[in-house]
Amino acid sequence: MLVVMKAHATEEEIRKVCERIEALGYRAHPIPGTQRTAIGITGNAGEVDIGSLESMPGVAECIPVSKPYKLVSRDVKEEDTIIRIPVRQPDGTTAETTIGGASVALIAGPCAIESYEQAMAVADCLRKAGVRLFRGGAYKPRTSPYSFQGLGEAGLKILAEVRERFGLGIVTEAVDNESLELVEQYADVIQIGARNMQNFSLLKRAGRARKPVLLKRGMSATLDEFLMAAEYILAEGNYQVILCERGVRTFSDFTRNTLDLAVIPAVKRRSHLPILVDPSHGTGRRHKVLPLSRAAVAVGADGLLVEVHPDPDRALSDGMQSLIPEEFLQLQQEVRLIAAVLNRTVN
Ligand code: PEP
Ligand code: MN
């Protein structure tokens, strides 16, 4: 159920409707838009009795939401959500970077933080290229228990130094509730990986975090399952969710995953949340990353998540799909050209 308030409804009227919803035993999610505020209702097993709500001052109408997801839906919020990420700069000021809206965000960095030197080398060249958000895993969900699992908190400390030295915002993955506690303290954006897309207790915990969440699509998740996973986070009160398509499993054998670019316009139609594309995990091969990045921006992705490593042949994870810094610079240039055609800038 969605309560749509009149364009000129007062704060007081909105508050009273929220209170009535909560008194009925549900949760109210006021979502301000440019034209009007809509209030999403969750926590209801069946239909909400709208009688008492519809007649309240300031209420325009009550709309039943038939889709399984509500808060992520465009029905609730017509305009695109823009995620604002404040990043502390080396000089002590704060620079805000955004994901969604008119700009295309480039998030780049190694698959995993392997050492101080490796992280600083990549960060230095990305910063010089004007990149604002740095990715790198300190906790790695690996297929084999014998593969490199990440440096853990030591990796988070290196990431914090990357921000301190270069003013880059940090995007890093939490693999369970325990690591999320730490990631929330160190990172600017909390990543939830494909393997955890349906880890509902982790999603709920992320929904209580006070940092934006980058949610990757599960490798066999349908679009509805993907949006429902995001709904878990919003339903807990965290509306700062960035979706990310990273490829799904198909019968194709020439890529690691099949990058589902058709999901971008499909998400745009259904949801107000921004969606990124990860061409690195989406292809698994370095030479495919650039062409798929161009395509992703052309179909309307709000940004790219790209793996970059100074020495991919010696990377402890995902070397085959990691770009060297020079290749990333080329990608940035080409993506700028495509974004310009669509009246978008790249940051
Ligand atoms: C990653 O971004 O390094 C990662 C592990 O991705 P995914 O969860 O999409 O496999
Ligand atoms: Mn990786």
Coordinates of C-alpha atoms and ligand atoms in Angstrom, one line a residue, residues 111 281 307 318 321, ligand 2:
C111 CA 39.7 -7.2 -6.8
H281 CA 33.1 -10.1 -13.2
E307 CA 38.9 -4.1 -11.5
D318 CA 40.8 -12.2 -10.6
Q321 CA 39.8 -9.8 -15.8
Ligands
MN2 MN 36.9 -9.9 -8.2

